Amino acid sequence: MCLAIPVRIVELLGDDLALFDVGGIRKEISLALVDDVKVGDYVVAHTGYAIGKLDRDEAEKTLQLLASMAAGEPAALAG
Amino acid sequence: MCLAIPVRIVELLGDDLALFDVGGIRKEISLALVDDVKVGDYVVAHTGYAIGKLDRDEAEKTLQLLASMAAGEPAALAG
Amino acid sequence: MSTVRKAYVRPLDLKNGRVDMTHGSGGRAMAQLIDELFATSFDNEWLRQGNDGALLPTAPGRLVMATDAHVVSPLFFPGGDIGCLAVHGTINDVAMLGATPLYLAASFILEEGFPLADLARIVASMASAARDAGVPVVTGDTKVVERGHGDGVFITTTGVGSVADGVRVSGDRARPGDAILVSGTLGDHGVAIMSLRENLGFATVVESDTAALHGLVAALLAVEPDLHVLRDPTRGGLATTLNEIARQSGVGMLIEEARLPLREAVSAACELLGLDPLYVANEGKLICICAAASADAVLAAMRAHPLGRDAARIGTVIDDAQHFVQMETAFGGRRIVDWLNGEQLPRIC
Amino acid sequence: MSTVRKAYVRPLDLKNGRVDMTHGSGGRAMAQLIDELFATSFDNEWLRQGNDGALLPTAPGRLVMATDAHVVSPLFFPGGDIGCLAVHGTINDVAMLGATPLYLAASFILEEGFPLADLARIVASMASAARDAGVPVVTGDTKVVERGHGDGVFITTTGVGSVADGVRVSGDRARPGDAILVSGTLGDHGVAIMSLRENLGFATVVESDTAALHGLVAALLAVEPDLHVLRDPTRGGLATTLNEIARQSGVGMLIEEARLPLREAVSAACELLGLDPLYVANEGKLICICAAASADAVLAAMRAHPLGRDAARIGTVIDDAQHFVQMETAFGGRRIVDWLNGEQLPRIC
Amino acid sequence: MKYIDEFRDGPTARALGAAIARAAQSERSYRIMEFCGGHTHAISRYGIADLLPANLRLIHGPGCPVCVLPIGRVDSAIELALQHGVILCAYGDCLRVPASAQMSLQKAKARGADVRMVHSAADALKTALDNPQRQVVFFAIGFETTTPPTAVVIEQASRLALQNFTVFCNHVLTPPAIAHLLAASAPGAALPAVELDAFIGPAHVSTVIGSQAYEPFVARYRKPVVIAGFEPLDVMQAILMLVQQLNAGRAEVENQYTRAVTRSGNLKAQRIVAEVFELRSRFEWRGLGELPASALRIRERYAAFDAEQRFGLLYRPVADNRACECGAILRGLKQPRDCKVFGTACTPENPLGSCMVSSEGACAAHYSYGRYRDFAAQESA
Amino acid sequence: MKYIDEFRDGPTARALGAAIARAAQSERSYRIMEFCGGHTHAISRYGIADLLPANLRLIHGPGCPVCVLPIGRVDSAIELALQHGVILCAYGDCLRVPASAQMSLQKAKARGADVRMVHSAADALKTALDNPQRQVVFFAIGFETTTPPTAVVIEQASRLALQNFTVFCNHVLTPPAIAHLLAASAPGAALPAVELDAFIGPAHVSTVIGSQAYEPFVARYRKPVVIAGFEPLDVMQAILMLVQQLNAGRAEVENQYTRAVTRSGNLKAQRIVAEVFELRSRFEWRGLGELPASALRIRERYAAFDAEQRFGLLYRPVADNRACECGAILRGLKQPRDCKVFGTACTPENPLGSCMVSSEGACAAHYSYGRYRDFAAQESA
Ligand code: SF4
Ligand code: SF4
Ligand SMILES: [Mg+2]
Ligand SMILES: [Mg+2]
Ligand SMILES: [Mg+2]
Ligand SMILES: [Mg+2]
Ligand SMILES: [Mg+2]
Ligand SMILES: [Mg+2]
Ligand SMILES: [Mg+2]
Ligand SMILES: [Mg+2]
Ligand SMILES: [Mg+2]
Ligand SMILES: [Mg+2]
């Protein structure tokens, strides 16, 4: 299932390492597989590595779409 | 104190090793430091090695001497 | 002629000393360890008897006896240590039969080389937990095993308690229709422990919930003497404990995910490690099953107690020949909450 | 549609299986180990309750509680194993307060990798010892520690017993003039264990004396309800146990070497290893201190019991501000028999 | 938790379920395979099936790296630990995977094997640095998501010129497996199979490889794929999107998981994977058999870090249990309860087939989360 | 036990005690040193002093290999185990001998040192064979009795060309120590000392070296020596023999222990010792200071088996505690109870001086077996 969750980078530690936070849990993560990560960015964390960045705008868009689908808005449901 | 006790050899195991018995305890011993030990002989056992043979005749003599000393026999007590 | 002086024994070096084999030999070194550390810390009239067991007053009511070995690693963790845990764990097993815990026995298996300073810290924590709980450690035992044949310290505690007339708490008394309550948030202890494990380590504010629950139990029995089942969801967590009770009582259960009290940090740690918080250990929580009619009163009594502030009614006992524990997910679906299979290991997929 | 089949669990492989971490996880594997091995072997109504503790009848008289961790190595030895030893040891500590042992709790700390066949053998031995003694194991606990953090199996047993009115046995009741009796030969257990130790090993007919002594105690109390002190000279042997009692009672003791019951093989093993049999452990012997006036009757009762055939009156309690245990040597001299200092290690000089 | 909890909202789910029911045409059926174990897990754990119309069936795919690990590869890992005496670092997921003769890494550990659970490839490398006198092998498993970290540590080990670190590589590829299932379920295929109508595409695999990777076989087999996140609302949204594609007769690669998946994926990760690994010509998948070009091996230039080479491991395939119906289940022909040994001889404690190995396998998920339904169905029958 | 029990008979002892009392001339005193800890042990354990007349005083000698082991040598053994990481094989007697900074081998073991108790030099050799990947050091201590087994294993190791076995040699010699004590107690010696009248000579040391070894200094110092067995009747007989020699004004080497000691000793053992070992020019004895030609070292041709050479051990002497009166006690000037710290700061658990280290030391023997007499004396005073 490739367990991976979005986590927020709270500190860059240098050497391709960073500290992240998720729900009050903080842990080290490697940034060796991603570029240009800044504090405050969300990344997808898998086995201690960021395997990609999380696009917050896209996340919001998806949530809006879900909300409108749930509301049964025809636009959202139009295939 | 060089803990050593007289033990009876009950079996020769070859390779300079033998089995001894003392009061119902049986254990291996090295004969590397003594010559011509036979089954039935008593040896002085120290740290798993026979460091000498026990002379049974001498032991009996000592015991007799002790007995006569204890009996206060003048011959025994004559310095 | 010189005067004869009283024998003088150099006191235990509780700062830099270490346990060695002589501390378990039965001789003077062991007597010293017991005198200067155990007897001093746990001090009470029964321990002071100085025998190999304790002679205690006649106990009223039916007896309860429970025992648990404590082998937690690490020995010190956020919110507690093996010492207070060993006291709470056994008090709780006694209390879960509706009993008033009266006495504890404690047996220590020390590993050669264990720092005496750590041992002293653990014993102090045990002693203070026992004092706070009002349950004295009345007898004990100490053994030392060679380095590499133990793990610092193992502590087995055994508790004896007494059950008042009219109380009949037992795991086989859950009946269809009964309410299932839990006294607070789930998984805190397990997550606190995991946060310190090598190769997993993370920083967290989550502390172990280790606590003695007999006061809470007394408060619940005060409002409803006929509680059906009490059990502390320790190893295997809520899920396994409910399955145990379901099997014992020959019933099914239906719980509601949305009602389960969970701290965000516990959820987050579980997401991160691929664990299910329903299987994570608790050390200061209880499950209470009682007649639906008294559920509200019992829940109110729980919430009024400091150890039950986050209590919740999480489900209902149902009739089920398979003794399944089912869960209505927060999402609206339904699933089984099965026994723990194997041990819960962190996953990556 | 296919029929639904009852869940099937492959039975424990008691021949080739080994303990692994899942057996301590709290989950299904642990439940299986408890069901198929522990519950089956120890079977009794209290264990069958299936709770985390046992609910027992009201106990008459004053309570006694005693606990001991058992960490013996090797686990199997001539005359017994850790299983029966764990039962006898705690029964004896209960009995040494003049109590009738009623119930045992047993907690197991298993090392990952420990053969289930060995565990089954140990549990069978425990169960049969408990059955023979008439003292059921009513509750228990199982933990598993990682390989290299334990030593096969450690067993902590805790016993509860009940003391009849009029019985006041305690280590602080030795009075000058009292007789000191011992129930049989000394050092058998320790020598049996040492005979299997690596680098010491020897062949011997000596077997451990491990035995439950409550029957013997009952026989003694029947002839003299006011026994002053009973104690089993386990770790540290006769010497250390007498010193403990002397300190506790604030008295001295004088024993006679010529009266000490000793097997020749035990003496021989001690000669060989530079040990003093007075410091070697016993697991089926007791020291009894009683008023001189009843000594003959008590000794006769001991000798009439199968576990007291070799009993002897070995000395007298004396007045001594220093609480020394002194011994009249067989040789005619006198010396102190001191506390065990450190641990007794085999010597070469 | 931000970006997690929002995607688990119950009311939204129920509304979405209603929308799916409305969208689904009652006269036809929808047979959708979720390839990933992650989706299987979400479906089972959140009870998503209960929210779906009866004519929409989810078929669990083989996308669980632990499930598809062949017994013979686990045997080799045990051989490394027990015979070669290495420190074997493995993810927690692997410890209980059954090997031959009722063994597993966990049981090998009980017999003295030095098996250490790691949660990251970096921990395995650290173990090697901390134990210079021991050989340390990292038992690498996983799909494209998990491969890049392995590549990173192999490169680091190479830069450090470590002499005591190797990787036992078992990384497999998603697209060839999906293609295989499509081929098998296509009309006229060698094996009987239910025809699949659509796929829910992998979440984090796609984060790495990008949505582009699925375009070729969507074009070839004309089956829609919607890449979806692993949260339950992601799955439901993807189902709705697939229903809509099928209703409209479209067959496209769509991306529901836009917050973490782009068309081209993580190029940096792809580059380092390509640097360190190359295609194997064939690899055995438990439950599926040998699939061509479906797995990776370590390139010659990193041969010093290849455990298979250093320890001369020989692969010995072990046949699956004859009673096991995993193949038919994966192809949509059968359900777990149709297997004669489901829940009796085959349980999560003692799995006989690959689908029972991890909680993401079809049989294990049904056992752990859904088997009450079999009894309910039986009683009402 | 044959040849043991007979020599412990109480009635004989009492009769012998009476005979000694009769033989001892009331107008003179008899100051007899038993050199060996074995004799000290027998005297204390059986309470022999209680059977002797008041004008016959036994002075405990330094013949206890553990007592005379200097702190610095134990420090080196600990260094081997803790810093060099060897498996250190030691006799049980050595484990609790105090080293610097409150350490001991037992405490070093608690701190992770791999210290293994052996009961024979052969076990140490076996440990080396069983652990080919580890360096194994045998911590060899003892007098002439214990030296031959060490020589045997060094020869065996040499024959087997073992690469991982060495011996940390601390073997010491009895005659130079006796000579030193005689010199110290002779009139006009540098240090004050009670003049000793006679010696009880070692039992098993003499089995190896023979009674001959004592003849030179008996001739030089004109003090009788009777070699005695370690059983209590042996000791009493020897005392009687010494009283008789002294009464007669004789000074000879006599042999009470004829059942195990001959004039020339065990020649085979002597040969192998000479083959492997040579004299050290000087060696520190705890409590006695540096004595010339009083210890052995491994010959150059067996240098590969010498731990001091392989591990480059440097000897750092450690001063004895200033309060300690061991020197005066060994020279017969004082009794244990005259030491200010006896039984308070200095106990067998925490020995400050060498005489308290093993139960054979004068202070330890008095503490463990005889100190009740101090209290009895005080009360009656
Ligand atoms: S139940 Fe087991 S054997 Fe049957 S199909 Fe599933 S995995 Fe295969
Ligand atoms: S009591 Fe201790 S310090 Fe005093 S002389 Fe004896 S050994 Fe030395
Ligand atoms: Mg319990
Ligand atoms: Mg418990
Ligand atoms: Mg419990
Ligand atoms: Mg005890
Ligand atoms: Mg350890
Ligand atoms: Mg006890
Ligand atoms: Mg006991
Ligand atoms: Mg006892
Ligand atoms: Mg328990
Ligand atoms: Mg072990």
Short mmCIF file of C-alpha atoms and ligand atoms in Angstrom, two decimals, chain C residues 66-68 70 88-90 92-93 232 234-235 283, chain D residues 52 141 143, ligand 4:
data_model
loop_
_atom_site.label_atom_id
_atom_site.label_comp_id
_atom_site.label_asym_id
_atom_site.label_seq_id
_atom_site.Cartn_x
_atom_site.Cartn_y
_atom_site.Cartn_z
CA ALA C 66 -3.69 -11.12 40.04
CA THR C 67 -0.13 -11.16 38.78
CA ASP C 68 1.75 -9.50 35.94
CA HIS C 70 6.58 -6.19 33.59
CA HIS C 88 -0.52 0.28 38.43
CA GLY C 89 -0.74 -2.79 36.20
CA THR C 90 -1.42 -5.22 38.98
CA ASN C 92 -5.69 -2.55 37.86
CA ASP C 93 -6.00 -6.29 37.29
CA ASP C 232 -8.07 -2.70 31.26
CA THR C 234 -3.43 -3.27 27.94
CA ARG C 235 -1.44 -5.43 25.49
CA GLU C 283 -2.12 1.37 31.02
CA ASP D 52 -6.93 -11.17 34.34
CA ASP D 141 0.77 -13.93 33.11
CA LYS D 143 5.58 -12.10 28.63
MG MG G 4 -2.47 -6.69 33.49
#
